Amino acid sequence: MDPLLWLLEPLRHDFMVRALLVSALVAGVCGLLSCFMTLKGWALMGDAVSHAVMPGVVIAYALNLPFALGAFVFGVGSVAAIGYIKQMTRIKEDTVIGLVFTGFFALGLTLVSKVRSTFDLTHILFGNVLGISGEDIRQTVLISLLVLLVLLLFRRDLILFCFDPTHARSIGVNTGFLHYLLLSALSLAAVAGLQTVGIILVVAMLVTPGATAYLLTDRFDRMTWIAIGSAILSSVLGIYWSYWMDASTAGCIVLVQTGLFLLSFLFAPRHGLLAQQRR
Amino acid sequence: MATHPDLAPNAERIRVSHLCVSYHGVVALHEVSLRVNAGSICGLVGTNGAGKSTLFKALMGFVRPSQGEISINGLPLRQALRRQAVAYVPQMESVDWNFPIHVANVVMMGRYGGMNLLRIPGRDDHRAVRESLERVELWPLRHRQIGELSGGQRKRAFLARALAQGASVLLLDEPFAGVDIRTERLMIELFQQFRAEGRSLLISTHDLSHVTGFCDEVVLINKTVLAYGDTSEVFTEENLARTFGGSPAQLLTSPGLEPRPEPGSEPWRSEP
């Protein structure tokens, strides 16, 4: 097929243009956040939070509130629950995380089945970026810009917080605030991300670009640019691919992301598999 | 290097009086009192779980004492911390050496406490970083990712961060763990320079051979201060036996070996 046609034909549809723009924005923001997630070792936390926001989204829809609000409450709430149970019992953290997020997710699932008439379960589980409504676009864009602003403003503090929280605290940086700031950003990014790829796969948006970039560079600045770039590229290519193959959009986006990670895993100049074997 | 206001001669760097700390009802420190003078290197010696790290945490304001007071440079702890008076030099094992950050940025983090909220470094900050890196002879390596440094260079990078912070009190957590002889000499040389500038160093260690070598004062600690004063006076067989249990003569002749406390002699092990 003519590559120009491949590129331009989908753009005749308004829904494709909207989908491309929204997911590029969301992917970029999630890509930036994924750098912090990777370095802080919060991948599992990202998985937990992204599942735990579900009941919040459902309740918000049912009550006609902004879904970001519900997601935020349940996202931060799940982390608080994880922290509390861990502190009060002798159960190990990964067990507590597994326990809490499935509980929240199950609550969401049950709620959805009761309010199904206004709500499509598959959209929240697997994303629905091609059919995203005007109101959802507005909220998603707002959330993304808010997260972006927070990450940019507190960039240096967050790097310090990821790298050496003890030092941060000892020089008077409020690490408790940063902890919750990053968690809030995570909850909000998760709810933005689930618009494009759904709850099940949103953790890929929050982890994979950061991991890909981490293998390619030893500089934080470059890492963020690579992560953002690879995330945006993945979402755009993924949407095109899903259009022409008539396949799941979420699946395609995440597959491209995973593909980029594999390339980086194999061919990264210093930390890739081949480079390591040559050494 | 520009003299930090807090480095002006001052008889007393650290004063801890009647400090008690407990975690969830378990006593970690009881009635700890000590004084570290300006320009002094003080060894903090005790077994694992004896409360060394709790004392460090208290000196950084991380734990709320149930009783007692800490003052630094004659100021209440909070105020001194706000003036960036206390720097903590972490154990090397606790650092993520794969972190994508280069040497100059690590040292710049020493300046964050004095910066505005966006942490945008000014001319003074850049100068302090440069001077600190030059002091520890890492300026040419400033653009290296931290994991690319050798063991000794890594230690020096973190000492440079404490210098850039302008701290008058340095808390060093097991600084000689896993260090070769050459690096150790270099570090001791730096410590002695810091001392000459009026800084005070509190060095936690369980390795007695270092303490006798260059510490001016020693604090022997096991939940409370067992003995404290000039190294020569404190280092008696009797005191060491009280600190570690077992045979102290053996401990002194086999430097580098971690003293093994008798079973059951560490009821405070559960300290977080």
Coordinates of C-alpha atoms in Angstrom, one line a residue:
Chain A
M1 CA 0.0 0.0 0.0
D2 CA 1.1 3.6 -0.6
P3 CA 2.6 4.7 2.7
L4 CA 1.1 8.2 2.2
L5 CA -2.3 6.7 1.9
W6 CA -1.6 4.5 4.9
L7 CA -0.8 7.6 6.9
L8 CA -3.5 10.0 5.6
E9 CA -6.6 7.9 4.9
P10 CA -7.4 7.4 8.6
L11 CA -7.2 11.1 9.2
R12 CA -10.3 11.7 7.2
H13 CA -12.3 10.4 10.1
D14 CA -12.8 12.9 13.0
F15 CA -12.8 10.0 15.5
M16 CA -9.3 9.0 14.4
V17 CA -7.9 12.5 14.7
R18 CA -9.4 12.8 18.1
A19 CA -8.1 9.4 19.2
L20 CA -4.6 10.1 17.9
L21 CA -4.4 13.5 19.6
V22 CA -5.8 12.4 23.0
S23 CA -3.7 9.2 23.2
A24 CA -0.6 11.0 22.2
L25 CA -1.1 13.5 25.0
V26 CA -2.0 10.8 27.5
A27 CA 0.9 8.6 26.4
G28 CA 3.4 11.5 26.7
V29 CA 2.3 12.3 30.2
C30 CA 2.3 8.6 31.3
G31 CA 5.7 8.2 29.6
L32 CA 7.1 11.0 31.7
L33 CA 5.6 9.6 34.9
S34 CA 6.9 6.1 34.0
C35 CA 10.5 7.4 34.4
F36 CA 9.7 8.1 38.1
M37 CA 7.8 4.8 38.5
T38 CA 10.7 2.8 37.0
L39 CA 13.3 4.5 39.2
K40 CA 11.3 4.4 42.4
G41 CA 10.4 0.8 41.8
W42 CA 6.7 1.5 41.9
A43 CA 5.6 -0.7 39.0
L44 CA 3.6 -3.0 41.2
M45 CA 2.1 0.1 42.9
G46 CA 1.1 1.4 39.5
D47 CA -0.6 -1.8 38.7
A48 CA -2.4 -1.7 42.0
V49 CA -3.5 1.9 41.7
S50 CA -4.7 1.5 38.2
H51 CA -7.0 -1.4 39.1
A52 CA -8.1 0.2 42.4
V53 CA -9.4 3.4 40.7
M54 CA -12.2 1.3 39.0
P55 CA -14.9 1.6 41.7
G56 CA -14.1 5.3 41.9
V57 CA -14.7 5.8 38.2
V58 CA -17.9 3.8 38.3
I59 CA -19.3 5.7 41.3
A60 CA -18.3 9.0 39.7
Y61 CA -20.2 8.1 36.5
A62 CA -23.2 6.9 38.4
L63 CA -23.3 10.1 40.5
N64 CA -22.5 12.3 37.4
L65 CA -19.3 13.6 39.0
P66 CA -16.0 14.0 37.2
F67 CA -14.5 10.6 36.9
A68 CA -11.1 12.0 37.9
L69 CA -12.4 12.8 41.3
G70 CA -13.6 9.2 42.0
A71 CA -10.4 7.8 40.6
F72 CA -8.3 10.1 42.7
V73 CA -10.1 9.1 45.9
F74 CA -9.9 5.4 45.3
G75 CA -6.4 5.5 43.9
V76 CA -5.0 7.3 47.0
G77 CA -7.3 5.3 49.2
S78 CA -6.0 2.0 48.0
V79 CA -2.4 3.1 48.7
A80 CA -3.4 4.3 52.2
A81 CA -5.1 0.9 52.7
I82 CA -2.0 -0.9 51.6
G83 CA 0.2 1.1 53.9
Y84 CA -2.1 0.7 56.8
I85 CA -2.5 -3.1 56.5
K86 CA 1.3 -3.5 56.0
Q87 CA 2.0 -1.5 59.1
M88 CA -0.6 -3.2 61.3
T89 CA 0.1 -6.8 60.3
R90 CA 3.1 -9.0 59.5
I91 CA 2.0 -9.7 56.0
K92 CA 4.6 -8.8 53.3
E93 CA 4.0 -5.8 51.1
D94 CA 3.6 -7.6 47.7
T95 CA 0.9 -9.8 49.3
V96 CA -0.9 -6.8 50.7
I97 CA -0.8 -5.0 47.3
G98 CA -2.2 -8.1 45.6
L99 CA -4.9 -8.4 48.2
V100 CA -6.0 -4.7 48.2
F101 CA -6.1 -4.0 44.5
T102 CA -8.1 -7.2 43.7
G103 CA -10.5 -6.2 46.4
F104 CA -11.0 -2.8 45.0
F105 CA -11.2 -4.1 41.5
A106 CA -13.8 -6.7 42.5
L107 CA -15.8 -3.9 44.0
G108 CA -15.6 -1.9 40.8
L109 CA -16.7 -5.0 38.8
T110 CA -19.7 -5.6 41.0
L111 CA -20.7 -1.9 40.8
V112 CA -20.5 -1.9 37.1
S113 CA -22.8 -4.9 36.8
K114 CA -25.4 -2.9 38.8
V115 CA -25.2 0.3 36.8
R116 CA -24.6 -1.4 33.4
S117 CA -27.3 0.5 31.6
T118 CA -25.3 3.6 31.5
F119 CA -21.9 2.0 31.4
D120 CA -20.0 -0.3 29.2
L121 CA -17.6 -2.6 31.1
T122 CA -15.4 -3.4 28.1
H123 CA -14.7 0.3 27.6
I124 CA -13.3 0.7 31.1
L125 CA -11.4 -2.6 31.0
F126 CA -10.0 -2.3 27.5
G127 CA -10.3 1.3 26.6
N128 CA -12.4 3.0 24.0
V129 CA -10.2 5.8 22.6
L130 CA -11.8 5.5 19.1
G131 CA -15.2 6.3 20.6
I132 CA -14.2 8.7 23.3
S133 CA -16.8 11.4 24.0
G134 CA -16.4 15.1 24.1
E135 CA -16.8 15.3 27.9
D136 CA -14.3 12.5 28.4
I137 CA -11.8 14.2 26.1
R138 CA -12.1 17.4 28.1
Q139 CA -11.5 15.7 31.4
T140 CA -8.7 13.6 30.1
V141 CA -6.9 16.6 28.6
L142 CA -7.3 18.5 31.8
I143 CA -6.0 15.6 33.9
S144 CA -3.0 15.1 31.6
L145 CA -2.1 18.8 31.7
L146 CA -2.4 18.9 35.5
V147 CA -0.1 15.8 35.9
L148 CA 2.3 17.2 33.4
L149 CA 2.5 20.5 35.3
V150 CA 3.0 18.8 38.7
L151 CA 5.8 16.6 37.3
L152 CA 7.5 19.5 35.7
L153 CA 7.3 21.8 38.7
F154 CA 8.5 19.2 41.2
R155 CA 10.8 17.5 38.8
R156 CA 14.0 18.0 40.7
D157 CA 12.5 17.2 44.1
L158 CA 11.0 14.0 42.7
I159 CA 14.3 12.9 41.3
L160 CA 15.9 13.6 44.7
F161 CA 13.0 11.7 46.3
C162 CA 13.5 8.7 44.1
F163 CA 17.3 8.7 44.4
D164 CA 17.9 9.5 48.1
P165 CA 14.9 10.0 50.3
T166 CA 17.0 10.0 53.5
H167 CA 19.1 12.9 52.3
A168 CA 16.0 14.7 51.0
R169 CA 14.4 14.5 54.5
S170 CA 17.6 15.5 56.2
I171 CA 17.9 18.8 54.3
G172 CA 14.2 19.6 55.1
V173 CA 12.5 18.4 51.9
N174 CA 9.0 17.2 52.7
T175 CA 9.2 13.6 51.5
G176 CA 5.8 12.7 52.8
F177 CA 4.3 15.4 50.6
L178 CA 6.3 14.2 47.6
H179 CA 5.2 10.6 48.3
Y180 CA 1.6 11.6 48.1
L181 CA 2.2 13.9 45.2
L182 CA 3.7 11.1 43.2
L183 CA 0.9 8.8 44.2
S184 CA -1.8 11.4 43.2
A185 CA 0.0 11.9 39.9
L186 CA -0.1 8.1 39.5
S187 CA -3.8 7.9 40.3
L188 CA -4.7 10.7 37.8
A189 CA -2.4 9.3 35.1
A190 CA -4.0 5.9 35.5
V191 CA -7.4 7.3 35.0
A192 CA -6.2 9.2 31.9
G193 CA -4.4 6.2 30.6
L194 CA -7.5 4.0 31.0
Q195 CA -9.3 6.2 28.5
T196 CA -6.9 5.0 25.9
V197 CA -5.9 1.4 26.8
G198 CA -8.2 0.5 29.6
I199 CA -7.6 -0.6 33.2
I200 CA -6.0 -3.9 32.3
L201 CA -3.2 -2.5 30.2
V202 CA -2.7 1.0 31.7
V203 CA 0.2 -0.2 33.8
A204 CA 2.1 -0.7 30.5
M205 CA 1.7 3.0 29.8
L206 CA 3.1 3.7 33.3
V207 CA 6.0 1.3 33.2
T208 CA 7.2 0.3 29.7
P209 CA 8.4 3.6 28.3
G210 CA 10.4 4.3 31.4
A211 CA 12.0 0.8 31.3
T212 CA 12.7 1.2 27.6
A213 CA 14.4 4.5 28.1
Y214 CA 16.3 3.3 31.2
L215 CA 18.2 0.8 29.1
L216 CA 19.1 3.4 26.6
T217 CA 20.7 6.2 28.7
D218 CA 22.4 7.1 31.9
R219 CA 21.0 10.6 32.0
F220 CA 17.7 11.4 33.5
D221 CA 16.8 14.2 31.1
R222 CA 17.4 12.0 28.1
M223 CA 15.5 9.2 29.8
T224 CA 12.4 11.4 30.0
W225 CA 12.6 12.5 26.4
I226 CA 13.1 8.9 25.2
A227 CA 10.3 7.7 27.4
I228 CA 7.9 10.4 26.2
G229 CA 9.0 9.9 22.6
S230 CA 8.6 6.1 22.6
A231 CA 5.2 6.4 24.4
I232 CA 3.8 8.8 21.8
L233 CA 5.2 6.9 18.9
S234 CA 3.7 3.7 20.3
S235 CA 0.3 5.2 20.7
V236 CA 0.2 6.7 17.2
L237 CA 1.6 3.6 15.5
G238 CA -0.7 1.4 17.6
I239 CA -3.8 3.3 16.6
Y240 CA -2.8 3.2 12.9
W241 CA -2.1 -0.5 13.2
S242 CA -5.4 -1.2 14.9
Y243 CA -7.2 0.9 12.2
W244 CA -5.8 -1.0 9.3
M245 CA -5.9 -4.4 10.9
D246 CA -9.2 -3.8 12.6
A247 CA -7.7 -5.1 15.9
S248 CA -7.9 -4.0 19.5
T249 CA -6.5 -0.5 19.8
A250 CA -5.3 -1.0 23.4
G251 CA -3.6 -4.3 22.4
C252 CA -1.9 -2.7 19.4
I253 CA -0.6 0.3 21.4
V254 CA 0.8 -1.8 24.1
L255 CA 2.3 -4.3 21.6
V256 CA 4.2 -1.5 19.9
Q257 CA 5.4 -0.4 23.3
T258 CA 6.5 -3.9 24.1
G259 CA 8.2 -4.1 20.8
L260 CA 10.1 -1.0 21.4
F261 CA 11.2 -2.3 24.7
L262 CA 12.4 -5.5 23.1
L263 CA 14.5 -3.5 20.6
S264 CA 16.0 -1.6 23.5
F265 CA 16.5 -4.7 25.5
L266 CA 18.4 -6.3 22.6
F267 CA 20.2 -3.4 21.0
A268 CA 20.7 -0.7 23.7
P269 CA 24.3 0.5 23.2
R270 CA 25.5 -0.2 26.7
H271 CA 22.8 -2.0 28.7
G272 CA 21.4 -4.1 26.0
L273 CA 21.8 -7.9 25.7
L274 CA 24.1 -7.8 22.7
A275 CA 26.3 -5.1 24.1
Q276 CA 26.6 -7.0 27.4
Q277 CA 27.5 -10.2 25.6
R278 CA 30.1 -8.5 23.5
R279 CA 31.8 -7.3 26.7
Chain B
M1 CA 36.2 27.3 50.1
A2 CA 34.0 30.1 51.4
T3 CA 33.5 29.9 55.1
H4 CA 30.0 28.9 56.1
P5 CA 28.6 31.1 58.9
D6 CA 28.0 28.0 60.9
L7 CA 31.6 27.0 60.7
A8 CA 32.8 29.9 62.8
P9 CA 34.6 28.7 65.9
N10 CA 32.1 27.4 68.3
A11 CA 33.0 25.3 71.2
E12 CA 30.1 22.9 70.8
R13 CA 28.8 21.3 67.7
I14 CA 26.4 18.6 69.0
R15 CA 24.8 18.5 72.4
V16 CA 22.5 15.7 73.2
S17 CA 20.9 15.7 76.6
H18 CA 18.9 12.9 78.3
L19 CA 17.6 11.7 74.9
C20 CA 15.1 8.9 75.0
V21 CA 13.6 7.3 71.9
S22 CA 11.2 4.4 71.7
Y23 CA 9.5 2.7 68.8
H24 CA 6.0 1.3 69.5
G25 CA 6.9 1.0 73.2
V26 CA 10.3 -0.7 72.6
V27 CA 13.1 1.5 74.0
A28 CA 15.7 2.2 71.4
L29 CA 17.7 4.9 73.2
H30 CA 17.6 5.6 76.9
E31 CA 19.0 8.7 78.6
V32 CA 21.6 9.4 76.0
S33 CA 23.8 12.5 76.7
L34 CA 26.8 13.5 74.8
R35 CA 28.7 16.5 73.5
V36 CA 30.8 16.7 70.4
N37 CA 33.1 19.7 70.1
A38 CA 33.9 21.8 67.1
G39 CA 36.7 20.2 65.1
S40 CA 36.4 16.8 66.5
I41 CA 36.1 13.3 65.1
C42 CA 33.9 11.2 67.2
G43 CA 33.5 7.5 66.8
L44 CA 30.1 6.0 67.6
V45 CA 30.7 2.4 68.4
G46 CA 28.2 -0.3 69.2
T47 CA 26.8 -3.6 67.9
N48 CA 24.1 -3.8 65.3
G49 CA 20.9 -2.7 66.9
A50 CA 22.6 -0.9 69.7
G51 CA 20.9 2.4 68.6
K52 CA 23.6 3.9 66.4
S53 CA 21.1 4.5 63.5
T54 CA 18.4 5.6 65.9
L55 CA 20.8 8.3 67.2
F56 CA 21.6 9.3 63.6
K57 CA 17.8 9.5 62.9
A58 CA 17.3 11.6 66.0
L59 CA 20.1 14.0 64.9
M60 CA 18.5 14.4 61.5
G61 CA 15.1 15.0 63.1
F62 CA 13.5 11.8 61.8
V63 CA 12.3 10.5 65.1
R64 CA 10.5 12.4 67.9
P65 CA 12.2 11.8 71.1
S66 CA 10.0 10.9 74.0
Q67 CA 12.3 12.9 76.2
G68 CA 15.5 15.0 76.0
E69 CA 16.9 17.6 73.7
I70 CA 19.3 18.0 70.9
S71 CA 21.1 21.2 70.0
I72 CA 23.5 21.8 67.1
N73 CA 25.8 24.8 67.1
G74 CA 23.9 26.0 70.1
L75 CA 20.6 26.1 68.2
P76 CA 17.6 23.9 68.7
L77 CA 17.8 20.9 66.3
R78 CA 15.0 22.1 64.0
Q79 CA 16.5 25.5 63.5
A80 CA 20.0 24.0 62.9
L81 CA 18.5 21.5 60.4
R82 CA 16.9 24.4 58.6
R83 CA 20.3 26.0 58.3
Q84 CA 21.6 22.9 56.6
A85 CA 24.0 22.2 59.5
V86 CA 23.7 18.5 59.5
A87 CA 24.7 16.3 56.5
Y88 CA 24.2 12.5 56.4
V89 CA 26.6 10.4 54.4
P90 CA 24.8 7.1 53.6
Q91 CA 26.2 3.6 53.6
M92 CA 27.3 2.8 50.1
E93 CA 25.1 -0.3 49.9
S94 CA 22.0 1.8 50.4
V95 CA 22.6 3.9 47.2
D96 CA 21.1 3.0 43.8
W97 CA 24.2 3.2 41.7
N98 CA 22.3 2.5 38.5
F99 CA 20.3 5.7 38.9
P100 CA 20.6 7.9 35.8
I101 CA 22.3 10.8 37.5
H102 CA 25.7 12.2 37.2
V103 CA 28.2 13.2 39.8
A104 CA 27.7 16.9 39.7
N105 CA 23.9 16.5 40.1
V106 CA 24.4 14.3 43.2
V107 CA 26.6 17.0 44.7
M108 CA 24.1 19.7 43.7
M109 CA 21.5 17.9 45.7
G110 CA 23.4 19.0 48.7
R111 CA 22.3 22.5 47.9
Y112 CA 18.6 21.9 47.5
G113 CA 17.7 22.7 51.1
G114 CA 18.8 26.2 50.6
M115 CA 17.2 26.8 47.2
N116 CA 13.7 28.0 46.2
L117 CA 10.9 25.6 45.7
L118 CA 11.7 24.9 42.0
R119 CA 15.3 24.0 43.0
I120 CA 16.8 26.1 40.3
P121 CA 20.5 26.5 41.1
G122 CA 22.1 29.9 41.2
R123 CA 25.6 31.1 40.8
D124 CA 26.5 30.3 44.4
D125 CA 25.2 26.8 44.1
H126 CA 27.3 26.1 41.0
R127 CA 30.3 27.5 42.7
A128 CA 29.8 25.5 45.8
V129 CA 29.4 22.3 43.7
R130 CA 32.6 23.1 41.8
E131 CA 34.6 23.8 44.9
S132 CA 33.4 20.7 46.7
L133 CA 34.2 18.5 43.7
E134 CA 37.6 20.1 43.4
R135 CA 38.2 19.4 47.1
V136 CA 37.7 15.7 46.7
E137 CA 39.4 15.7 43.3
L138 CA 36.3 14.6 41.3
W139 CA 35.8 17.8 39.2
P140 CA 37.2 16.1 36.0
L141 CA 34.7 13.2 36.5
R142 CA 31.7 15.4 37.2
H143 CA 29.8 14.3 34.1
R144 CA 30.2 10.6 34.9
Q145 CA 27.1 8.6 35.8
I146 CA 27.6 7.8 39.5
G147 CA 27.8 4.0 38.9
E148 CA 30.9 4.5 36.7
L149 CA 32.9 5.7 39.7
S150 CA 35.3 3.5 41.6
G151 CA 34.5 2.6 45.2
G152 CA 36.7 5.4 46.6
Q153 CA 35.4 7.9 44.1
R154 CA 31.8 7.1 45.1
K155 CA 32.6 7.8 48.8
R156 CA 34.2 11.1 47.8
A157 CA 31.2 12.1 45.7
F158 CA 29.0 11.8 48.8
L159 CA 31.5 13.6 51.0
A160 CA 31.4 16.4 48.3
R161 CA 27.7 16.6 48.7
A162 CA 28.0 17.1 52.4
L163 CA 30.6 19.8 51.7
A164 CA 28.4 21.5 49.1
Q165 CA 25.6 21.5 51.7
G166 CA 27.9 23.6 54.0
A167 CA 27.2 21.3 56.9
S168 CA 29.2 21.7 60.1
V169 CA 28.2 18.3 61.4
L170 CA 28.7 15.2 59.2
L171 CA 27.1 11.9 60.1
L172 CA 28.9 9.1 58.5
D173 CA 27.2 5.7 58.5
E174 CA 29.8 2.8 58.4
P175 CA 32.1 4.8 56.1
F176 CA 34.7 2.1 55.9
A177 CA 32.5 -0.8 55.0
G178 CA 34.0 -2.6 52.0
V179 CA 36.7 0.0 51.4
D180 CA 40.3 -0.8 50.4
I181 CA 43.3 0.5 52.3
R182 CA 44.2 3.2 49.8
T183 CA 40.7 4.7 49.8
E184 CA 40.5 4.4 53.5
R185 CA 43.7 6.5 53.9
L186 CA 42.4 9.1 51.5
M187 CA 39.1 9.3 53.4
I188 CA 40.9 9.7 56.7
E189 CA 43.0 12.5 55.2
L190 CA 39.8 14.2 54.1
F191 CA 38.2 13.7 57.5
Q192 CA 41.3 15.4 59.1
Q193 CA 41.0 18.3 56.8
F194 CA 37.3 18.7 57.7
R195 CA 38.3 18.6 61.3
A196 CA 40.9 21.3 60.8
E197 CA 38.1 23.5 59.3
G198 CA 36.1 23.2 62.4
R199 CA 33.6 20.6 61.2
S200 CA 32.7 17.8 63.4
L201 CA 32.3 14.2 62.3
L202 CA 30.3 11.5 64.0
I203 CA 31.3 8.2 62.5
S204 CA 29.3 5.1 63.2
T205 CA 31.2 1.9 63.1
H206 CA 31.5 -1.5 64.7
D207 CA 35.1 -1.8 63.6
L208 CA 37.3 -0.9 66.5
S209 CA 40.6 -0.7 64.6
H210 CA 39.5 2.6 62.9
V211 CA 38.4 4.2 66.1
T212 CA 41.8 4.0 67.8
G213 CA 43.5 5.3 64.6
F214 CA 42.0 8.7 64.2
C215 CA 39.0 9.4 66.4
D216 CA 39.5 12.1 69.0
E217 CA 36.6 10.9 71.0
V218 CA 34.5 7.8 71.2
V219 CA 31.0 7.1 72.3
L220 CA 30.3 3.5 73.2
I221 CA 26.7 2.8 72.9
N222 CA 24.3 0.0 73.7
K223 CA 20.9 1.5 74.0
T224 CA 22.4 4.1 76.3
V225 CA 25.8 5.7 76.5
L226 CA 28.2 3.2 78.2
A227 CA 31.3 5.3 78.0
Y228 CA 32.2 8.5 76.3
G229 CA 35.3 10.7 76.2
D230 CA 38.8 10.8 74.7
T231 CA 39.6 7.7 72.8
S232 CA 42.5 6.6 75.0
E233 CA 40.4 6.9 78.1
V234 CA 37.3 5.2 76.8
F235 CA 39.0 2.2 75.2
T236 CA 39.5 0.0 78.2
E237 CA 38.9 -3.7 78.1
E238 CA 36.2 -3.3 80.7
N239 CA 34.2 -0.7 78.6
L240 CA 34.6 -2.8 75.4
A241 CA 33.4 -5.9 77.2
R242 CA 30.3 -3.9 78.3
T243 CA 29.7 -2.8 74.8
F244 CA 30.2 -6.0 72.9
G245 CA 30.1 -8.7 75.4
G246 CA 32.7 -11.5 74.9
S247 CA 36.4 -11.0 75.0
P248 CA 37.5 -7.5 74.0
A249 CA 41.2 -8.4 73.6
Q250 CA 40.2 -10.6 70.8
L251 CA 38.2 -7.8 69.2
L252 CA 41.1 -5.4 69.2
T253 CA 43.5 -7.9 67.7
S254 CA 41.3 -8.9 64.9
P255 CA 40.3 -5.7 63.2
G256 CA 37.8 -5.9 60.4
L257 CA 35.8 -8.7 62.0
E258 CA 32.4 -7.7 63.1
P259 CA 32.1 -8.3 66.9
R260 CA 29.6 -11.0 67.4
P261 CA 27.3 -10.2 70.3
E262 CA 26.2 -13.1 72.5
P263 CA 22.9 -14.6 71.6
G264 CA 20.1 -12.7 73.3
S265 CA 22.1 -9.6 74.0
E266 CA 20.3 -7.6 71.4
P267 CA 16.7 -7.2 72.5
W268 CA 16.5 -4.0 70.5
R269 CA 17.2 -5.6 67.2
S270 CA 13.7 -5.0 66.0
E271 CA 14.4 -1.4 65.7
P272 CA 13.0 -0.3 62.2

